[in-house]
Short mmCIF file of C-alpha atoms and ligand atoms in Angstrom, two decimals:
data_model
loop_
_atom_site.label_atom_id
_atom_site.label_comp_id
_atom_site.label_asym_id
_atom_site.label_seq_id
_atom_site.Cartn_x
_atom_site.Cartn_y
_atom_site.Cartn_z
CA UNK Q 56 -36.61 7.29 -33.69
CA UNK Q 57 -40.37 6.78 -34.63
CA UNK Q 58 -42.38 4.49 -33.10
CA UNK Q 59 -44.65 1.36 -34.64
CA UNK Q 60 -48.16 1.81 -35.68
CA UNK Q 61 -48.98 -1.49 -33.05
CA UNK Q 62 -46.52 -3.60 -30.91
CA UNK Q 63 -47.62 -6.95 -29.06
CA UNK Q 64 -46.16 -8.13 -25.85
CA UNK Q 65 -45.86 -11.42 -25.04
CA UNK Q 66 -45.97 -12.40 -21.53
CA UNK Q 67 -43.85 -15.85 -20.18
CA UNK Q 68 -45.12 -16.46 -16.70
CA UNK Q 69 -42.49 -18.23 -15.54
CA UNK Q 70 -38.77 -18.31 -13.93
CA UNK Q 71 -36.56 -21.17 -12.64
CA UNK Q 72 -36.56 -19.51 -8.84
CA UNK Q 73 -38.33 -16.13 -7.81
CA UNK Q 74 -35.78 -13.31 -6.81
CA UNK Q 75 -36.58 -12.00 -3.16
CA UNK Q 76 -36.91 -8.39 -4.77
CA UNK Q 77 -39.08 -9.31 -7.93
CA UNK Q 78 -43.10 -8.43 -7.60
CA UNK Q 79 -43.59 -9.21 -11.59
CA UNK Q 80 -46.10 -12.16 -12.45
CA UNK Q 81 -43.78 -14.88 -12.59
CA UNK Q 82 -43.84 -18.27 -11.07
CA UNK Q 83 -42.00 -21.41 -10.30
CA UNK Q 84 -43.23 -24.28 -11.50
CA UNK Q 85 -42.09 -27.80 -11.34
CA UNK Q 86 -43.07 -28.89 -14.60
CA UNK Q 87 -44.25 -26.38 -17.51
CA UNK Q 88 -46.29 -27.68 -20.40
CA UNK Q 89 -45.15 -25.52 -23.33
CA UNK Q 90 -47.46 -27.16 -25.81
CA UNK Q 91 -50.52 -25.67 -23.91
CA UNK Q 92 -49.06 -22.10 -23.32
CA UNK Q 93 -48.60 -22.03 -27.00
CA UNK Q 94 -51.84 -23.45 -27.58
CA UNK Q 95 -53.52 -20.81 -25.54
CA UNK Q 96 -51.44 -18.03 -26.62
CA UNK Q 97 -52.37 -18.62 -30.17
CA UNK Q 98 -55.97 -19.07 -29.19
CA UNK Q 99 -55.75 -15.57 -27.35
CA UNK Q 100 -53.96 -13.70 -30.26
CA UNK Q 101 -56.97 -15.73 -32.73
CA UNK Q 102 -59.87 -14.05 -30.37
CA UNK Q 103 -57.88 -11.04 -30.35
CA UNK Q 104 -57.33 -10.63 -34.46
CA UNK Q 105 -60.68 -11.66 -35.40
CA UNK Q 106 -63.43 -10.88 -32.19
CA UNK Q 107 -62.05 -8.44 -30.32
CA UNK Q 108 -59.98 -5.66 -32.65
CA UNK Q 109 -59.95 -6.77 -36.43
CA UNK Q 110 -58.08 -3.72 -37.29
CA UNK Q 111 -55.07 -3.21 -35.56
CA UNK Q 112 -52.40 -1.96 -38.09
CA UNK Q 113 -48.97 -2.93 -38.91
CA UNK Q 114 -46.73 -4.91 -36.39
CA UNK Q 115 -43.54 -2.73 -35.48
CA UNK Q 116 -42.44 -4.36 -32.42
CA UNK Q 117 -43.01 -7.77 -30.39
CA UNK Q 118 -41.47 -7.95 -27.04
CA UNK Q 119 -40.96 -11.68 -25.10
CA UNK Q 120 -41.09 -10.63 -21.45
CA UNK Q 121 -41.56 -12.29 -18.00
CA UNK Q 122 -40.75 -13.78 -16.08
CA UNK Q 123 -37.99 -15.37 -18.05
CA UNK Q 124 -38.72 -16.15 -21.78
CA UNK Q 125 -35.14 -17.76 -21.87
CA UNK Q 126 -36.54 -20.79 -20.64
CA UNK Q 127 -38.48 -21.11 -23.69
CA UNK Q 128 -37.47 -23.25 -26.81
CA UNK Q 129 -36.46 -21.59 -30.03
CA UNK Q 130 -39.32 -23.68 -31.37
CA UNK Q 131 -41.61 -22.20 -29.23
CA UNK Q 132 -40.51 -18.75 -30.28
CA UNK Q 133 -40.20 -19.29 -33.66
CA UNK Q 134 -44.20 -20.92 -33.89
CA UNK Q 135 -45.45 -17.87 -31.68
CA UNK Q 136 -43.75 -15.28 -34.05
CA UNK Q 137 -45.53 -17.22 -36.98
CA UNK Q 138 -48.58 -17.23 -35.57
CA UNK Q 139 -48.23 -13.54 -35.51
CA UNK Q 140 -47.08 -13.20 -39.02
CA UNK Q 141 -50.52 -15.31 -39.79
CA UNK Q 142 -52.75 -13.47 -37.89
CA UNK Q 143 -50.79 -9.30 -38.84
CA UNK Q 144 -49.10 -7.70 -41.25
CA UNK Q 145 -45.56 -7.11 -39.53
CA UNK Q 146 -43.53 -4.08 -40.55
CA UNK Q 147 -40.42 -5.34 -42.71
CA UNK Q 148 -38.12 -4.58 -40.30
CA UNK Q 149 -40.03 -5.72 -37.33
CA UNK Q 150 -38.17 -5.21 -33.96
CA UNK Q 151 -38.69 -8.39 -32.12
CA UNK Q 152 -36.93 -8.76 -28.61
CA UNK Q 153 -36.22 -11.37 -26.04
CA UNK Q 154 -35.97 -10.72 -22.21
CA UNK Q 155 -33.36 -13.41 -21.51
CA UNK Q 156 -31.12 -13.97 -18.42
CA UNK Q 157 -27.51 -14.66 -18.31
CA UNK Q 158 -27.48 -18.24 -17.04
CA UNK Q 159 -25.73 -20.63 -19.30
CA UNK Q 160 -28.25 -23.11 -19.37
CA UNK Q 161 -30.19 -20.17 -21.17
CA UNK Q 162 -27.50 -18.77 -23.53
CA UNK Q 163 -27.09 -22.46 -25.14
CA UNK Q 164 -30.57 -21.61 -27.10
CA UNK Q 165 -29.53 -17.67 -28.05
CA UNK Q 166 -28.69 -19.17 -31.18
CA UNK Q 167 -32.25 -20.76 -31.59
CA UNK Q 168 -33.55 -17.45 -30.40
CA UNK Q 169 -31.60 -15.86 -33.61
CA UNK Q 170 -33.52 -18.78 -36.41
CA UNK Q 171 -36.24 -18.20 -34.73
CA UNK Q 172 -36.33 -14.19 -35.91
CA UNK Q 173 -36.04 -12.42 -32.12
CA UNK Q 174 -33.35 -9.46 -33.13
CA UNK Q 175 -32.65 -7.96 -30.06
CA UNK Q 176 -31.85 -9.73 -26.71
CA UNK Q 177 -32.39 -8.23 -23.58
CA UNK Q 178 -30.00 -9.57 -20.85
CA UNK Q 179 -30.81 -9.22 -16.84
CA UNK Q 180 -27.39 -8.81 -15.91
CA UNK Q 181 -28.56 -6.78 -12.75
CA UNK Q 182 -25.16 -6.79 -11.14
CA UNK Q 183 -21.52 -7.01 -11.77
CA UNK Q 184 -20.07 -8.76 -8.58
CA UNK Q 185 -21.36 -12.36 -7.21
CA UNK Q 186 -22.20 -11.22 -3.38
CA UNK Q 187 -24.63 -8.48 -4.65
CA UNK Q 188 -25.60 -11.52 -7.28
CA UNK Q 189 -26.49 -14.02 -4.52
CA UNK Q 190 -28.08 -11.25 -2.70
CA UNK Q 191 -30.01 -10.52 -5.29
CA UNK Q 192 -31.09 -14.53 -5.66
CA UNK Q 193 -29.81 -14.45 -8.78
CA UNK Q 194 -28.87 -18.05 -10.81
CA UNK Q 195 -25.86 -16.46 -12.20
CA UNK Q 196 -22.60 -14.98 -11.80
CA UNK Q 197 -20.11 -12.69 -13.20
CA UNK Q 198 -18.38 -15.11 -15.52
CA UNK Q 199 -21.71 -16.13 -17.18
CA UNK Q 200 -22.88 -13.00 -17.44
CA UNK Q 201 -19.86 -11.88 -19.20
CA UNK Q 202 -20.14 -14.86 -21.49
CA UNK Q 203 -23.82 -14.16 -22.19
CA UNK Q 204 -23.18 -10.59 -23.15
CA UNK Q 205 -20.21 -11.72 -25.41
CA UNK Q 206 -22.59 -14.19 -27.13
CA UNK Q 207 -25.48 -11.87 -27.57
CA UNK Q 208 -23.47 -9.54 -29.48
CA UNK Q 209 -21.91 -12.17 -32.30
CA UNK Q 210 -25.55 -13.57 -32.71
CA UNK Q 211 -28.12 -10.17 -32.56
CA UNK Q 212 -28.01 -7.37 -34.25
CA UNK Q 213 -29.14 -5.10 -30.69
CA UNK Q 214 -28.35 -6.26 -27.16
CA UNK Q 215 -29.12 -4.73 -23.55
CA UNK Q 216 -28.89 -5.25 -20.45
CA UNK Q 217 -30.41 -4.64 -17.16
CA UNK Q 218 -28.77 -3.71 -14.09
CA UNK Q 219 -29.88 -2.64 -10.57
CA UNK Q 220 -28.36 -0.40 -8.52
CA UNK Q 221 -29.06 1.30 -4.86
CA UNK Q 222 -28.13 -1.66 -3.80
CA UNK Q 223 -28.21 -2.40 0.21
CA UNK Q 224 -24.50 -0.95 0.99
CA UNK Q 225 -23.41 0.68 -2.05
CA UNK Q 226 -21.88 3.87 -2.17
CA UNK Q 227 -21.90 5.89 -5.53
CA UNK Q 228 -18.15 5.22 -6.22
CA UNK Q 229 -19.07 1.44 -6.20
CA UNK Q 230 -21.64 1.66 -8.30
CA UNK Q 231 -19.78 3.86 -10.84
CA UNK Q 232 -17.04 1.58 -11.52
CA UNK Q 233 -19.46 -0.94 -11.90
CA UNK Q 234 -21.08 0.89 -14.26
CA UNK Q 235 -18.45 2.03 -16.34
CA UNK Q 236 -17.26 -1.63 -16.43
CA UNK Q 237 -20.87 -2.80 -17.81
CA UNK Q 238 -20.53 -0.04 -20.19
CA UNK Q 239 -17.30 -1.64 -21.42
CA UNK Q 240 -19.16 -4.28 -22.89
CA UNK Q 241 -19.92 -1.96 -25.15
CA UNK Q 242 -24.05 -2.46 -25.47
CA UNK Q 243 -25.85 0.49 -26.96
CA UNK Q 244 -28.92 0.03 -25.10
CA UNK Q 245 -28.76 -0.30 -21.08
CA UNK Q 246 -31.69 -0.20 -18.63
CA UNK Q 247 -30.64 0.96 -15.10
CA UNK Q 248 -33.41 0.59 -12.10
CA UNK Q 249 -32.88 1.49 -8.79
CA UNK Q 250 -33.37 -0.87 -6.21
CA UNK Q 251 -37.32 -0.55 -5.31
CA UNK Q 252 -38.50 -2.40 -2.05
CA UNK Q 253 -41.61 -3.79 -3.59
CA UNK Q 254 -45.12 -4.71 -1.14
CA UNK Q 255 -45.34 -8.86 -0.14
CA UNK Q 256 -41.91 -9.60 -1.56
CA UNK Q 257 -38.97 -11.18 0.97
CA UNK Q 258 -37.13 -7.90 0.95
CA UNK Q 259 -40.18 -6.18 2.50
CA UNK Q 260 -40.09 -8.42 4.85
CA UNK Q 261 -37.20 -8.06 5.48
CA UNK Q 262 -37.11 -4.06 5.35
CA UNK Q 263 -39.43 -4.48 7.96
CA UNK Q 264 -38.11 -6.65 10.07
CA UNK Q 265 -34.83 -4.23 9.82
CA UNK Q 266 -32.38 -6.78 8.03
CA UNK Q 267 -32.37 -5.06 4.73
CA UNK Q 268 -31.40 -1.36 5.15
CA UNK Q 269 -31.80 0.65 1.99
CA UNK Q 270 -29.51 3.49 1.10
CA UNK Q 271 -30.62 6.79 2.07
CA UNK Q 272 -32.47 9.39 -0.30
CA UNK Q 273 -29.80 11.67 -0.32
CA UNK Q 274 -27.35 9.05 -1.73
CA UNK Q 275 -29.81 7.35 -3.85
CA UNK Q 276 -30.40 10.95 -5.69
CA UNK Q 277 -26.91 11.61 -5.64
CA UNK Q 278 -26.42 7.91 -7.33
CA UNK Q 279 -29.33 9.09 -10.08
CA UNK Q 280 -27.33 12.26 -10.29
CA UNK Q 281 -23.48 10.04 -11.09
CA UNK Q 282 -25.48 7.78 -13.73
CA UNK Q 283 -26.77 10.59 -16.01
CA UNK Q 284 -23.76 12.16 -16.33
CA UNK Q 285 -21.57 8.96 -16.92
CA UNK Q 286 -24.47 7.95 -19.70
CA UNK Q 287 -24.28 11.31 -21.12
CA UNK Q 288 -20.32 11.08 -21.36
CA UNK Q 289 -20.27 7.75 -22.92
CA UNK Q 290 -23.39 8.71 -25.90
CA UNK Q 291 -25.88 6.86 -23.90
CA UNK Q 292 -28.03 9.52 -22.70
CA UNK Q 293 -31.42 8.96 -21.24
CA UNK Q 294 -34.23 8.61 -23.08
CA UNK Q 295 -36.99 7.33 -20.30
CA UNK Q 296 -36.16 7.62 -16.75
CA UNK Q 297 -34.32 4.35 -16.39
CA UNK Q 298 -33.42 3.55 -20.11
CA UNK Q 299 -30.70 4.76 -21.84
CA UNK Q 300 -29.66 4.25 -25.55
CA UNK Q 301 -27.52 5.37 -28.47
CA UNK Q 302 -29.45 8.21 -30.30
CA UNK Q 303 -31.30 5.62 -32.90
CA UNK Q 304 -30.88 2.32 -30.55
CA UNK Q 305 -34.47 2.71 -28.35
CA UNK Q 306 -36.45 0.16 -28.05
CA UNK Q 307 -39.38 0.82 -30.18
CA UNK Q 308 -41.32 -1.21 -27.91
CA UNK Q 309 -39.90 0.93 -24.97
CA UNK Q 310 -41.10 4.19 -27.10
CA UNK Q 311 -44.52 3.02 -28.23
CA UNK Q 312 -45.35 2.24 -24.57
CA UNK Q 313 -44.32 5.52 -23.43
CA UNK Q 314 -45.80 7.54 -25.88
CA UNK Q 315 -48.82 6.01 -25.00
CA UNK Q 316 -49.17 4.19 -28.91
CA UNK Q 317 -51.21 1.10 -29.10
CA UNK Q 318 -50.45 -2.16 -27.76
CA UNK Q 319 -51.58 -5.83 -27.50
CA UNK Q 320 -51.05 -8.03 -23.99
CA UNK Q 321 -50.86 -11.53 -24.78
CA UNK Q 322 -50.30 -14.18 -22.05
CA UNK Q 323 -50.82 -14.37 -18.05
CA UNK Q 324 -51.52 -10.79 -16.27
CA UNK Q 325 -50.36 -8.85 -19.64
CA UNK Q 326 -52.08 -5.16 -20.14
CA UNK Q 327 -52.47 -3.83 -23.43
CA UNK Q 328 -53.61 -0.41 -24.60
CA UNK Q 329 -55.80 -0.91 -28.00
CA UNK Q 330 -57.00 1.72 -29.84
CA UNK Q 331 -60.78 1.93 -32.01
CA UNK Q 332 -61.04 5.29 -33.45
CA UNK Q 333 -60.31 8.22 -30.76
CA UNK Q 334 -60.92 5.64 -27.79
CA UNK Q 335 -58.53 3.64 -26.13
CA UNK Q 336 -59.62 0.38 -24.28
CA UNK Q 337 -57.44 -1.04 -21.79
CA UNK Q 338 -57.13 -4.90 -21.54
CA UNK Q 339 -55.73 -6.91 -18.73
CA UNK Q 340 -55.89 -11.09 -19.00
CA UNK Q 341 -55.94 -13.27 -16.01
CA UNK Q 342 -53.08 -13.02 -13.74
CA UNK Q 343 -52.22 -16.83 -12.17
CA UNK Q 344 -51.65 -19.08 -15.04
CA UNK Q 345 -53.71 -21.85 -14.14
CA UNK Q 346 -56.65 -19.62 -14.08
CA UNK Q 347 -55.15 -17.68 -17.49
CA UNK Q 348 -55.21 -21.63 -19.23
CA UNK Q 349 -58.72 -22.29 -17.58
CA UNK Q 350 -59.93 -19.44 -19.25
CA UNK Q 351 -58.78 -19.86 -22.22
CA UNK Q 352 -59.77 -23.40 -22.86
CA UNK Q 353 -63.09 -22.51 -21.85
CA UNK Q 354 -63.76 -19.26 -23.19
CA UNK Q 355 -60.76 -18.97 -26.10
CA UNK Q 356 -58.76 -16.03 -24.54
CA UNK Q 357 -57.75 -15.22 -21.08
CA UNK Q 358 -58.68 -11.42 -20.79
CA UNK Q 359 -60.42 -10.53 -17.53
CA UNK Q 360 -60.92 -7.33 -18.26
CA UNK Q 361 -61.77 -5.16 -21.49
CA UNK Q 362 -62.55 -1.55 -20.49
CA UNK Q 363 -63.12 1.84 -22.71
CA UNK Q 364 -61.40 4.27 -20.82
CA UNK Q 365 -62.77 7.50 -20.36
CA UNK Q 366 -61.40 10.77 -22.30
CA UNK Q 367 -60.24 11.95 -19.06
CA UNK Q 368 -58.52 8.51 -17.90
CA UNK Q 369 -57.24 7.82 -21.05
CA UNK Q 370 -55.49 11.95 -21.35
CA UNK Q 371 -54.09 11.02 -17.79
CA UNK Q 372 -52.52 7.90 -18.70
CA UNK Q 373 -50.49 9.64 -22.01
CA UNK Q 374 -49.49 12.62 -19.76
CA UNK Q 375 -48.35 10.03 -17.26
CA UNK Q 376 -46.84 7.64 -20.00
CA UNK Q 377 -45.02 10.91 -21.83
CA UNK Q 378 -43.66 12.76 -19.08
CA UNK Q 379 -41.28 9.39 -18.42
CA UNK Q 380 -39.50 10.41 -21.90
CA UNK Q 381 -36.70 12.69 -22.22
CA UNK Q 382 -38.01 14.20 -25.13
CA UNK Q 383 -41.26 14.78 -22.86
CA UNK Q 384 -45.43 15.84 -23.98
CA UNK Q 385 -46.26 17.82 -26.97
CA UNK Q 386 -48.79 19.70 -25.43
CA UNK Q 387 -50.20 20.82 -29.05
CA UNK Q 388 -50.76 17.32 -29.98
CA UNK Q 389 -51.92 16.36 -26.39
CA UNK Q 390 -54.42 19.40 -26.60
CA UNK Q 391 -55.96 18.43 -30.43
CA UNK Q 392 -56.02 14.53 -29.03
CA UNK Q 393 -58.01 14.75 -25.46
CA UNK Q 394 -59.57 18.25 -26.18
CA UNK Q 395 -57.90 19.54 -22.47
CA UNK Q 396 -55.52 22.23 -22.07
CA UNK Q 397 -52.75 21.92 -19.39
CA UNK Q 398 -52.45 25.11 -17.07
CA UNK Q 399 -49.70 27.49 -18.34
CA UNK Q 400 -49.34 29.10 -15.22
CA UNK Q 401 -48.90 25.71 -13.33
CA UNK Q 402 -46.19 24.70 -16.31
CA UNK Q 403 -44.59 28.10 -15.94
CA UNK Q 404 -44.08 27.36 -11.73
CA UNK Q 405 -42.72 23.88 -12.55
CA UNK Q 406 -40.16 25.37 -15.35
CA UNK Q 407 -38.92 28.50 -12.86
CA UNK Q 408 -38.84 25.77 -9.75
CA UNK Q 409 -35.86 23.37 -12.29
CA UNK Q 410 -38.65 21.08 -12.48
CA UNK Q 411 -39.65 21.19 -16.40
CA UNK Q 412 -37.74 22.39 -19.30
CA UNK Q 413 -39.85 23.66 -22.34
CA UNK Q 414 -39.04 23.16 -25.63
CA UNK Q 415 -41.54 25.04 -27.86
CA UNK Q 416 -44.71 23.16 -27.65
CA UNK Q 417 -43.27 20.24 -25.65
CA UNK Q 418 -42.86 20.26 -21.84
CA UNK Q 419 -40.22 17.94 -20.49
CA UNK Q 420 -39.26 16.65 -17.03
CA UNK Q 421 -35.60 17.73 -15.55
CA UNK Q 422 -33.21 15.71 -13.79
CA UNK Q 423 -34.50 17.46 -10.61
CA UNK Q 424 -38.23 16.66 -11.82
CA UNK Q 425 -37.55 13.47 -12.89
CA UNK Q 426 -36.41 12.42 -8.87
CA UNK Q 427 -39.78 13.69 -7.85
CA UNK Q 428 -41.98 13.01 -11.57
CA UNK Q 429 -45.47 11.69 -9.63
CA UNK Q 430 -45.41 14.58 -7.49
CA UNK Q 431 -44.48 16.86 -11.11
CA UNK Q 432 -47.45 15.28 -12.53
CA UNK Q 433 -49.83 15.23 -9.64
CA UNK Q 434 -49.22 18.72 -10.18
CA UNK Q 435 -50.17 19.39 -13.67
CA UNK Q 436 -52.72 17.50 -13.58
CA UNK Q 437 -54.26 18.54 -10.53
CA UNK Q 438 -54.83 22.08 -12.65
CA UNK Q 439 -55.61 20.22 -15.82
CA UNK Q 440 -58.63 22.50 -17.79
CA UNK Q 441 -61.18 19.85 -18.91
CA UNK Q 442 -61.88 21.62 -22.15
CA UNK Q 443 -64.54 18.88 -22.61
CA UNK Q 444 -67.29 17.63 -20.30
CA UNK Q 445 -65.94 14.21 -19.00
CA UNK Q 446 -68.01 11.14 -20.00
CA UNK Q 447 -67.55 7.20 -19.87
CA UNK Q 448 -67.52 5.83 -23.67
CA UNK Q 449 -69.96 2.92 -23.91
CA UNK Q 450 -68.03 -0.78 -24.87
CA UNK Q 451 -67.95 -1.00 -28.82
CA UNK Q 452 -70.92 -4.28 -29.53
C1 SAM J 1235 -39.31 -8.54 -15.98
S1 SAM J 1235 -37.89 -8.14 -15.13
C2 SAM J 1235 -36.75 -9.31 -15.64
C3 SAM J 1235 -36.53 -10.11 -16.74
C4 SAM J 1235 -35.66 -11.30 -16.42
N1 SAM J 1235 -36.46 -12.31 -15.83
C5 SAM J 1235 -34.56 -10.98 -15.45
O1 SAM J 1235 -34.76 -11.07 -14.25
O2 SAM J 1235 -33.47 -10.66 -15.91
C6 SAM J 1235 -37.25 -6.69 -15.91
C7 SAM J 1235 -36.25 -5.93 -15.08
O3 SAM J 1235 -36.84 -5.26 -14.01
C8 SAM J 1235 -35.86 -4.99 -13.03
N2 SAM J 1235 -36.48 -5.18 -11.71
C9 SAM J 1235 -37.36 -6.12 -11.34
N3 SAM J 1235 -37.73 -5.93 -10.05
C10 SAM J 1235 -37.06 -4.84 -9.60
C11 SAM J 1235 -37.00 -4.15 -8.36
N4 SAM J 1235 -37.70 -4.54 -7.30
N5 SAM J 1235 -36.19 -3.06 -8.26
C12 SAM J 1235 -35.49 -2.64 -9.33
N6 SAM J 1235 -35.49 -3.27 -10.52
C13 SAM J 1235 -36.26 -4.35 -10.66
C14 SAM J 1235 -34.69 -5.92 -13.28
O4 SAM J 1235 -33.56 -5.23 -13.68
C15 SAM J 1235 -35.19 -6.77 -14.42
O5 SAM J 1235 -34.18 -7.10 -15.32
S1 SF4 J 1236 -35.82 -13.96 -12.96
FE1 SF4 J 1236 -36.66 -11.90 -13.47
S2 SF4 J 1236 -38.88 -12.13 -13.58
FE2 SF4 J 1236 -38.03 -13.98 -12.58
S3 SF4 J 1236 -38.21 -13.58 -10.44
FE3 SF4 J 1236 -36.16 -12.91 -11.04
S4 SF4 J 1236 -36.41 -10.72 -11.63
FE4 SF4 J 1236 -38.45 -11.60 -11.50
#
């Protein structure tokens, strides 16, 4: 599958109640004026098109994320995707996807979703029973989810979903039935996270206080282990470490990301990854959304920060970025691009340890590598050969 010359994300700061695990920029709010987010999201994309990078290519892929974008209206999906359309050129067959979640009060616009133009909906499904749903904080349950999924697939052309797993209690036979029955539904794209125990949410606090007990290393690798091969049985094999996806059904947003392509961030605490000639400059807009609406009233686009990374920064970030893919770094192309050379010898250790796999000129993280990629890529980079002398690139005027 190729990926888009330029993808924007779209960030929707908001959710009807914060799960106790979640450490994403989302908020509840008692009342949300959607009039002034798409206000200041169009004033943001304006600054963007015209001040900041006139030339950013063809549109391949928007992505609606969050926080929960299924609380939007269709009409406020539909003016944001022409605003784009006014302000781009969009590839003809533009991928455009919604993050939704399965609560019913959420499916009833899917269909306003579809007139809108979004083409693929994402569901967050995250488990199939309703304790591990309630533990989870989650709105829904089984039955909706079910419904949801059922929906999604009459109205758009690609659905996913998202589920967690590592879950406080759950051995690996659990989770594999419950896999194989979300597989059932018969989605061709399914994201699969294990549970992470993120800093300053209520399951840290928990964690620490001993209430939540995680599952052990050992069974969490052995529950890695179970979901690679029932994806690879079933034609869903891997493609990034926690998305899998009938050869063809990636998400092209998913892809450009990871192979470090060039991206705008559009709404509260959204990064982007722009490119101006052999530079890339990383952008990153306010974070709280009152300040991210100050800002943009005041100053006509939210972004706090605009920075040129450096050669070496910006090479670390695409080795990073690549090495998540199954089909892994082209070393060649990473070579020509950043002007470094990656230590054979250091490659050649990693391969004989079950670490890499190499595929002609592309390196590629194993199963066994993929448990344990920072440490694989602390490693190559720690012997990295800075081919040229690294400097800081000056803002462009
Ligand atoms: C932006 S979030 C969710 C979008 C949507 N609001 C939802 O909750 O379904 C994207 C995905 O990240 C995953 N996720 C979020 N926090 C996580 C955590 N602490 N551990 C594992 N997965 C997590 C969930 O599966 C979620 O669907
Ligand atoms: S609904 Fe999604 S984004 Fe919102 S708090 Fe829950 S996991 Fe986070």
């Amino acid at each position: 599958m190729s990926s888009p010359e330029f993808g924007i994300y779209v960030h929707w700061p908001f959710c009807a109640a914060k799960c106790p695990y979640c450490d994403f920029n989302s908020h509840v709010r008692a009342q949300i004026d959607e009039h002034a987010w798409l206000r200041a999201v169009a004033r943001e994309m304006e600054f963007l098109a015209t001040d900041l990078m006139p030339a950013l290519g063809s549109v391949g892929s928007i992505f609606f994320g969050g926080g929960t974008p299924s609380l939007m209206s269709g009409r406020a999906i539909g003016e944001t995707l022409d605003r784009i359309a006014e302000l781009w050129s969009l590839d003809a067959d533009v991928e455009v996807t919604l993050e939704a979640n399965p609560s019913s009060a959420d499916a009833e616009r899917f269909r306003d979703y579809r007139i809108a133009g979004v083409n693929r909906l994402s569901l967050g499904v995250q488990a199939l029973n309703d304790r591990d749903l309630k533990f989870l904080g989650r709105l829904h349950d089984v039955a909706d989810s079910k419904c949801a999924i059922r929906l999604a697939e009459s109205l758009f052309e690609r659905v996913s979903i998202d589920l967690i797993y590592a879950r406080p209690g759950q051995n690996v036979g659990q989770w594999c039935a419950e896999l194989r029955e979300a597989l059932s539904f018969g989605c061709e794209h399914v994201s699969l996270y294990q549970l992470t125990i993120e800093d300053g949410t209520p399951f840290a606090a928990l964690a620490e206080k001993g209430r939540l007990v995680q599952i052990g290393e050992d069974q969490a690798a052995d529950m890695y282990e179970a979901t690679q091969e029932i994806m690879e049985d079933t034609g869903l094999p891997a493609y990034e470490i926690s998305n899998h996806a009938v050869p063809g059904q990636e998400c092209r947003h998913n892809l450009l990301y990871w192979r470090y392509g060039a991206y705008a961030g559009i709404g509260p605490g959204a990064h982007g990854r722009l490119r101006h000639g052999g530079t890339r400059i990383a952008t990153r807009t306010e974070r709280l959304p009152e300040r991210w609406f100050a800002r943009t009233a005041s100053e006509g686009h939210g972004f706090a920060e605009i920075q040129v990374l450096s050669r070496e920064e910006a090479a670390r970030e695409h080795l990073l970025m690549n090495l998540r893919l199954a089909e892994g770094l082209d070393l060649d192309a990473y070579c020509r691009e950043w002007g470094r050379d990656i230590d054979g010898t250091k490659i050649d250790e990693l391969v004989k340890g079950g670490f890499l796999v190499r595929h002609g000129t592309r390196i590629a993280a194993t199963r066994q590598g993929a448990l344990v990629l920072n440490s694989v890529i602390a490693a190559i980079a720690e012997r990295e050969q800075a081919m040229i002398p690294r400097e800081t690139l000056s803002a462009p005027g």
